[in-house]
Short mmCIF file of C-alpha atoms in Angstrom, two decimals:
data_model
loop_
_atom_site.label_atom_id
_atom_site.label_comp_id
_atom_site.label_asym_id
_atom_site.label_seq_id
_atom_site.Cartn_x
_atom_site.Cartn_y
_atom_site.Cartn_z
CA MET A 1 -26.48 -22.20 17.43
CA ALA A 2 -28.27 -22.52 14.11
CA LEU A 3 -26.58 -19.35 12.88
CA ARG A 4 -23.14 -20.60 13.90
CA SER A 5 -23.82 -23.94 12.24
CA ALA A 6 -24.88 -22.26 9.00
CA ALA A 7 -21.81 -20.04 9.07
CA GLY A 8 -19.61 -23.04 9.58
CA ARG A 9 -20.99 -24.72 6.49
CA LEU A 10 -20.64 -21.57 4.41
CA ALA A 11 -17.19 -20.50 5.56
CA SER A 12 -14.13 -21.64 3.69
CA SER A 13 -10.55 -21.50 4.93
CA SER A 14 -8.64 -20.80 1.74
CA ARG A 15 -5.42 -19.31 3.08
CA ARG A 16 -2.62 -17.99 0.96
CA ARG A 17 0.76 -17.06 2.32
CA LEU A 18 2.96 -14.79 0.25
CA LEU A 19 6.50 -15.99 0.73
CA SER A 20 8.11 -14.46 -2.33
CA PRO A 21 9.50 -10.91 -2.30
CA PRO A 22 7.06 -8.15 -3.26
CA THR A 23 6.58 -7.68 -6.97
CA SER A 24 5.40 -4.59 -8.77
CA ILE A 25 1.71 -4.34 -9.51
CA HIS A 26 0.24 -1.76 -11.82
CA THR A 27 0.04 1.41 -9.71
CA ALA A 28 -3.23 2.47 -11.32
CA PHE A 29 -4.87 -0.47 -9.59
CA LEU A 30 -2.89 -0.45 -6.36
CA HIS A 31 -3.59 3.18 -5.71
CA SER A 32 -7.24 3.22 -6.68
CA HIS A 33 -9.41 4.41 -3.83
CA ALA A 34 -12.85 2.97 -3.11
CA THR A 35 -15.21 3.69 -0.26
CA SER A 36 -18.17 1.89 1.21
CA PHE A 37 -21.55 3.19 2.38
CA GLY A 38 -21.68 6.15 0.09
CA THR A 39 -18.93 7.14 -2.26
CA LEU A 40 -16.97 5.13 -4.76
CA LEU A 41 -14.00 7.31 -5.58
CA LEU A 42 -11.35 6.25 -8.02
CA LEU A 43 -8.17 7.82 -9.28
CA ASN A 44 -8.27 8.91 -12.90
CA PRO A 45 -6.04 6.03 -14.13
CA THR A 46 -9.04 3.76 -13.58
CA LEU A 47 -11.54 5.87 -15.49
CA PRO A 48 -14.25 3.88 -17.24
CA PRO A 49 -14.01 3.29 -20.99
CA ASN A 50 -14.50 6.30 -23.26
CA SER A 51 -13.98 8.81 -20.44
CA SER A 52 -11.37 11.53 -20.23
CA SER A 53 -9.36 12.78 -17.25
CA SER A 54 -7.51 15.62 -18.89
CA SER A 55 -9.90 18.28 -17.62
CA CYS A 56 -9.29 17.49 -13.95
CA PRO A 57 -6.03 15.59 -13.39
CA ASN A 58 -6.27 15.47 -9.58
CA SER A 59 -9.90 14.48 -9.30
CA PHE A 60 -11.72 11.29 -8.36
CA LEU A 61 -14.77 9.73 -9.85
CA LEU A 62 -17.96 9.47 -7.86
CA VAL A 63 -19.66 6.35 -9.16
CA GLY A 64 -23.28 5.60 -8.47
CA SER A 65 -26.51 4.43 -10.00
CA SER A 66 -26.77 7.66 -11.95
CA GLY A 67 -23.33 7.36 -13.54
CA TYR A 68 -19.91 8.93 -13.06
CA LYS A 69 -19.18 12.32 -11.58
CA GLN A 70 -15.79 13.90 -11.02
CA VAL A 71 -15.01 14.81 -7.41
CA ALA A 72 -11.91 16.65 -6.21
CA GLU A 73 -9.64 14.56 -3.99
CA GLU A 74 -9.80 17.06 -1.14
CA ASP A 75 -13.60 16.66 -1.03
CA LYS A 76 -13.54 12.92 -0.52
CA SER A 77 -13.24 12.91 3.29
CA LYS A 78 -16.19 15.27 3.56
CA LEU A 79 -18.30 13.06 1.31
CA VAL A 80 -17.42 9.92 3.27
CA GLY A 81 -18.14 11.74 6.52
CA ASN A 82 -21.56 12.83 5.28
CA VAL A 83 -22.41 9.28 4.31
CA PHE A 84 -21.43 7.76 7.65
CA SER A 85 -23.26 10.51 9.51
CA SER A 86 -26.33 9.55 7.53
CA VAL A 87 -26.17 5.82 8.30
CA ALA A 88 -24.69 5.84 11.82
CA SER A 89 -27.97 5.23 13.66
CA SER A 90 -28.93 2.28 11.43
CA TYR A 91 -25.42 0.93 10.85
CA ASP A 92 -25.65 -2.16 13.08
CA LEU A 93 -29.15 -3.07 11.93
CA MET A 94 -28.14 -2.82 8.28
CA ASN A 95 -25.07 -4.97 8.91
CA ASP A 96 -27.31 -7.65 10.42
CA LEU A 97 -29.75 -7.51 7.53
CA MET A 98 -27.17 -7.42 4.74
CA SER A 99 -25.06 -10.27 6.13
CA VAL A 100 -27.94 -12.25 7.68
CA GLY A 101 -26.13 -11.77 10.99
CA LEU A 102 -22.91 -13.35 9.75
CA HIS A 103 -20.88 -10.18 10.30
CA ARG A 104 -20.93 -11.03 14.00
CA LEU A 105 -19.25 -14.38 13.36
CA TRP A 106 -16.75 -12.80 10.98
CA LYS A 107 -15.73 -10.36 13.72
CA ASP A 108 -15.48 -13.24 16.18
CA ARG A 109 -13.08 -14.90 13.75
CA LEU A 110 -11.06 -11.70 13.46
CA ILE A 111 -10.64 -11.56 17.24
CA SER A 112 -9.71 -15.23 17.44
CA LYS A 113 -6.87 -14.55 14.99
CA LEU A 114 -5.82 -11.47 16.99
CA ASN A 115 -5.74 -13.56 20.18
CA PRO A 116 -5.82 -10.53 22.53
CA PHE A 117 -4.10 -10.83 25.90
CA PRO A 118 -4.19 -8.99 29.25
CA GLY A 119 -1.94 -5.93 29.26
CA MET A 120 -1.95 -5.44 25.50
CA LYS A 121 -2.16 -2.08 23.74
CA HIS A 122 -4.47 -2.47 20.77
CA LEU A 123 -5.72 -0.07 18.11
CA ASP A 124 -9.00 -0.66 16.27
CA VAL A 125 -9.35 1.73 13.33
CA ALA A 126 -12.68 2.66 11.73
CA GLY A 127 -14.35 0.86 14.62
CA GLY A 128 -16.58 3.64 15.88
CA THR A 129 -19.52 1.44 16.91
CA GLY A 130 -17.23 -0.63 19.15
CA ASP A 131 -18.03 -4.07 17.74
CA VAL A 132 -14.40 -5.19 17.49
CA ALA A 133 -13.22 -3.41 20.65
CA PHE A 134 -15.93 -5.00 22.80
CA ARG A 135 -15.01 -8.44 21.50
CA ALA A 136 -11.34 -7.87 22.27
CA LEU A 137 -12.12 -6.77 25.82
CA GLU A 138 -14.46 -9.70 26.37
CA ARG A 139 -11.75 -12.11 25.22
CA ILE A 140 -9.19 -10.47 27.53
CA ASN A 141 -11.60 -10.59 30.46
CA SER A 142 -12.24 -14.25 29.74
CA VAL A 143 -8.52 -14.98 29.86
CA SER A 144 -8.21 -13.03 33.11
CA HIS A 145 -11.05 -14.89 34.79
CA ARG A 146 -9.53 -18.23 33.90
CA ALA A 147 -6.28 -17.25 35.57
CA MET A 148 -5.70 -17.50 39.30
CA GLN A 149 -7.41 -14.71 41.20
CA GLY A 150 -5.17 -11.72 41.86
CA THR A 151 -2.28 -12.68 39.59
CA LEU A 152 -3.34 -10.52 36.64
CA THR A 153 -4.59 -7.41 38.45
CA ASP A 154 -1.65 -5.19 37.49
CA ILE A 155 -1.62 -6.46 33.91
CA GLU A 156 -5.35 -5.86 33.53
CA GLU A 157 -4.86 -2.26 34.60
CA GLU A 158 -2.36 -1.83 31.75
CA THR A 159 -4.71 -3.17 29.08
CA GLN A 160 -5.80 -0.43 26.69
CA ILE A 161 -8.01 -0.69 23.62
CA TYR A 162 -8.12 2.42 21.45
CA VAL A 163 -11.04 2.91 19.07
CA CYS A 164 -10.13 5.35 16.31
CA ASP A 165 -12.71 6.62 13.84
CA ILE A 166 -12.81 9.72 11.68
CA ASN A 167 -16.55 10.15 12.13
CA PRO A 168 -17.81 11.57 15.46
CA ASN A 169 -21.32 10.23 14.93
CA MET A 170 -20.02 6.67 14.69
CA LEU A 171 -17.94 7.22 17.84
CA ASN A 172 -21.01 8.50 19.66
CA VAL A 173 -22.83 5.29 18.79
CA GLY A 174 -19.93 3.28 20.20
CA LYS A 175 -19.69 5.35 23.38
CA LYS A 176 -23.39 4.87 24.03
CA ARG A 177 -23.08 1.12 23.53
CA ALA A 178 -20.02 1.02 25.81
CA SER A 179 -21.94 2.81 28.54
CA GLU A 180 -24.79 0.33 28.20
CA ARG A 181 -22.27 -2.48 28.70
CA GLY A 182 -20.77 -0.88 31.78
CA TYR A 183 -17.46 0.16 30.20
CA LYS A 184 -16.15 3.45 31.59
CA GLU A 185 -14.36 5.69 29.14
CA GLY A 186 -10.64 5.83 29.84
CA HIS A 187 -10.59 2.54 31.76
CA CYS A 188 -9.22 0.00 29.26
CA LEU A 189 -11.23 1.66 26.48
CA SER A 190 -10.54 5.00 24.78
CA TRP A 191 -12.37 6.68 21.90
CA ILE A 192 -10.26 8.77 19.53
CA GLN A 193 -11.43 10.79 16.55
CA GLY A 194 -8.71 10.43 13.95
CA ASP A 195 -7.70 9.67 10.39
CA ALA A 196 -6.37 6.23 9.42
CA GLU A 197 -3.92 7.96 7.07
CA ALA A 198 -2.41 10.16 9.81
CA LEU A 199 -2.71 8.44 13.18
CA SER A 200 -1.90 10.40 16.34
CA PHE A 201 -0.23 7.44 18.07
CA GLU A 202 3.51 7.08 18.63
CA ASP A 203 5.78 4.83 16.61
CA GLY A 204 5.91 1.26 17.86
CA SER A 205 3.24 1.79 20.51
CA MET A 206 0.70 -0.94 19.68
CA ASP A 207 0.69 -4.71 20.09
CA GLY A 208 -2.13 -5.11 17.56
CA TYR A 209 -4.02 -3.24 14.85
CA THR A 210 -7.42 -4.17 13.43
CA ILE A 211 -9.62 -2.56 10.82
CA ALA A 212 -12.98 -4.13 9.99
CA PHE A 213 -14.94 -2.99 6.94
CA GLY A 214 -13.08 0.31 6.88
CA ILE A 215 -10.03 0.09 4.62
CA ARG A 216 -12.13 0.87 1.53
CA ASN A 217 -13.19 4.18 3.06
CA VAL A 218 -9.74 5.76 3.15
CA THR A 219 -8.58 7.99 0.34
CA HIS A 220 -5.12 6.44 0.08
CA ILE A 221 -5.02 2.79 1.13
CA GLU A 222 -1.23 2.66 0.98
CA LYS A 223 -0.97 5.52 3.49
CA ALA A 224 -3.28 3.74 5.92
CA LEU A 225 -1.19 0.57 5.63
CA SER A 226 2.00 2.56 6.20
CA GLU A 227 0.50 4.12 9.34
CA ALA A 228 -0.55 0.70 10.61
CA TYR A 229 3.01 -0.52 10.19
CA ARG A 230 4.43 2.58 11.91
CA VAL A 231 2.36 2.37 15.10
CA LEU A 232 2.85 -1.37 15.63
CA LYS A 233 5.61 -2.75 17.83
CA ARG A 234 8.03 -5.34 16.49
CA GLY A 235 6.07 -8.58 16.57
CA GLY A 236 2.77 -6.70 16.35
CA ARG A 237 0.02 -8.04 14.12
CA PHE A 238 -2.05 -6.26 11.46
CA LEU A 239 -5.51 -7.71 10.76
CA CYS A 240 -8.03 -6.48 8.21
CA LEU A 241 -11.57 -7.81 7.78
CA GLU A 242 -13.07 -6.60 4.52
CA LEU A 243 -15.71 -7.41 1.96
CA SER A 244 -13.85 -8.99 -0.93
CA HIS A 245 -14.22 -10.97 -4.15
CA VAL A 246 -16.22 -14.19 -4.42
CA ASP A 247 -14.19 -16.96 -6.05
CA VAL A 248 -16.94 -19.58 -6.58
CA PRO A 249 -18.49 -19.06 -10.08
CA LEU A 250 -22.11 -20.09 -9.41
CA PHE A 251 -22.17 -18.48 -5.99
CA LYS A 252 -20.73 -15.30 -7.51
CA GLU A 253 -23.72 -14.98 -9.85
CA ILE A 254 -26.15 -15.37 -6.96
CA TYR A 255 -24.17 -12.93 -4.84
CA ASP A 256 -24.15 -10.33 -7.63
CA VAL A 257 -27.92 -10.47 -7.94
CA TYR A 258 -28.29 -10.15 -4.17
CA SER A 259 -25.79 -7.28 -4.01
CA PHE A 260 -27.16 -5.11 -6.78
CA SER A 261 -30.86 -5.82 -6.27
CA VAL A 262 -31.49 -6.63 -2.61
CA ILE A 263 -28.97 -4.56 -0.63
CA PRO A 264 -29.90 -1.13 -2.11
CA ALA A 265 -33.60 -1.93 -1.68
CA VAL A 266 -33.10 -2.88 1.97
CA GLY A 267 -31.04 0.28 2.50
CA GLU A 268 -33.90 2.38 1.17
CA LEU A 269 -36.51 0.55 3.25
CA VAL A 270 -34.62 0.47 6.56
CA ALA A 271 -32.23 3.42 6.44
CA GLY A 272 -34.07 5.61 3.94
CA ASP A 273 -30.85 5.79 1.94
CA ARG A 274 -30.75 3.69 -1.21
CA GLN A 275 -27.92 5.64 -2.82
CA SER A 276 -25.40 4.99 -0.04
CA TYR A 277 -25.95 1.25 -0.19
CA GLN A 278 -25.86 1.23 -3.97
CA TYR A 279 -22.40 2.78 -3.71
CA LEU A 280 -21.43 0.17 -1.12
CA VAL A 281 -21.95 -2.56 -3.67
CA GLU A 282 -20.04 -0.64 -6.33
CA SER A 283 -17.11 -0.07 -3.99
CA ILE A 284 -16.74 -3.78 -3.25
CA ARG A 285 -16.28 -4.50 -6.94
CA ARG A 286 -13.53 -1.86 -7.24
CA PHE A 287 -11.55 -2.92 -4.17
CA PRO A 288 -8.37 -4.92 -4.91
CA ASN A 289 -8.87 -8.67 -4.93
CA GLN A 290 -7.39 -10.85 -2.20
CA GLU A 291 -4.02 -11.43 -3.86
CA LYS A 292 -3.48 -7.80 -4.85
CA PHE A 293 -4.46 -6.46 -1.45
CA ALA A 294 -2.09 -8.97 0.18
CA GLN A 295 0.65 -7.61 -2.07
CA MET A 296 -0.11 -4.06 -0.92
CA ILE A 297 0.19 -5.16 2.71
CA GLN A 298 3.53 -6.78 1.97
CA GLU A 299 4.79 -3.68 0.19
CA ALA A 300 3.94 -1.65 3.30
CA GLY A 301 6.61 -3.67 5.12
CA PHE A 302 4.64 -6.49 6.71
CA GLU A 303 5.91 -10.06 6.62
CA ARG A 304 4.18 -13.44 6.76
CA VAL A 305 1.24 -11.93 4.93
CA GLU A 306 -1.69 -14.25 4.40
CA TYR A 307 -5.44 -14.16 3.99
CA GLU A 308 -8.42 -16.31 4.77
CA ASN A 309 -11.58 -16.32 2.66
CA LEU A 310 -14.92 -16.66 4.41
CA VAL A 311 -18.18 -17.57 2.69
CA GLY A 312 -16.41 -18.18 -0.60
CA GLY A 313 -14.68 -14.81 -0.60
CA VAL A 314 -17.62 -12.59 0.34
CA VAL A 315 -15.25 -11.41 3.05
CA ALA A 316 -11.55 -11.98 3.65
CA ILE A 317 -9.31 -11.56 6.66
CA HIS A 318 -5.81 -10.39 5.74
CA SER A 319 -3.01 -10.50 8.26
CA GLY A 320 0.63 -9.55 8.51
CA LEU A 321 3.36 -9.20 11.12
CA LYS A 322 5.81 -6.39 11.75
CA LEU A 323 9.10 -8.21 12.31
#
C-alpha cells in the first residue's frame, strides 16, 4: 500500500492527443535506433560532433562509457541478443532495484489502459519474462469470475495471449514463471520467438498489441510500428510503455545523477554487468521524446494517438487505435 501511495504522488497524468495531420519530422531523428540493456546504436545522420561517417555509410554507432565505436547494421541484432542473454536471469531483480518497484505499477497502468476482455487475441512484444501477459490474463480471469457462472466458458476458451520475444533466454524465464503460476503452455498463453520488425502473425489478427520497455531495442522503430499496425484488427489498440524524457527541470537533474551514477553501479553489483546498464542510460537519452515518438506512431497509420507521462516523464505510455 505504501508503494502504491508513493507512486500515486509521483505519477502525473499529462496527456497529449495529436489531432492534427502528421507533419514531417527530420528523418535523421525519426529513424535513429537506440537499444536498452546493452547497445546504443544510432544511424550515421546522428553522429556526434566532429565525427565522420564517410568510411562506413551503412554502419551504426555503439555508444558506451568508453566512447563511440562503429558497428555494422547487420550485427545489431546479435549484439542486442548477447546483452539480453547476459541479463535475463537478473532482469526482474534489476527492474525492481532501478525503479524502486515502480515498474510493477507502470505495467498495471498499461493493462488498465488496454482493458483486456475474455475472448480477446492479444500480442505482447518483447515481453519474454511474461510480466505484461500475466497481468492481462489475471485481468481477464477477474472479469470472468465476476460474470455469472457458465456464461463465459466458450469465450474464455477463445482467449489467447501471445508473448513474442526475439531472445530465447528471456522466453525461457517467462515459461518458467508461467509454469510456477500454473499456466499451461498453449492454453490461453503462447510463447513465440520472433522479431518485432517481421512478425509471423496474420494481418488483422489481434485485438491488442503491447510492448513494454522494448521499442528501443529494435533496429528500425518505424518497421516495428508498421508491423504493429498490420497485425491489429480494425478497432485494435496499440500501447507502448517506455522509458522517456523527464519534463520537470529540478527532477531532471536529480534523475540524471541517479541514472548515470547509481544504475550502472547497481548493474555491476547485482548483475555483474556495468557496461550493459551504462548503455541503458545512454539509450534513454537518444530515444525520441514523447511528442516525436507520438508523431512516429501517427505516421505508422494509427489514429487518436496520445501519451501519458508517469513520474514526470521517467516513463510514458503511448497509445493509438487502428481505425
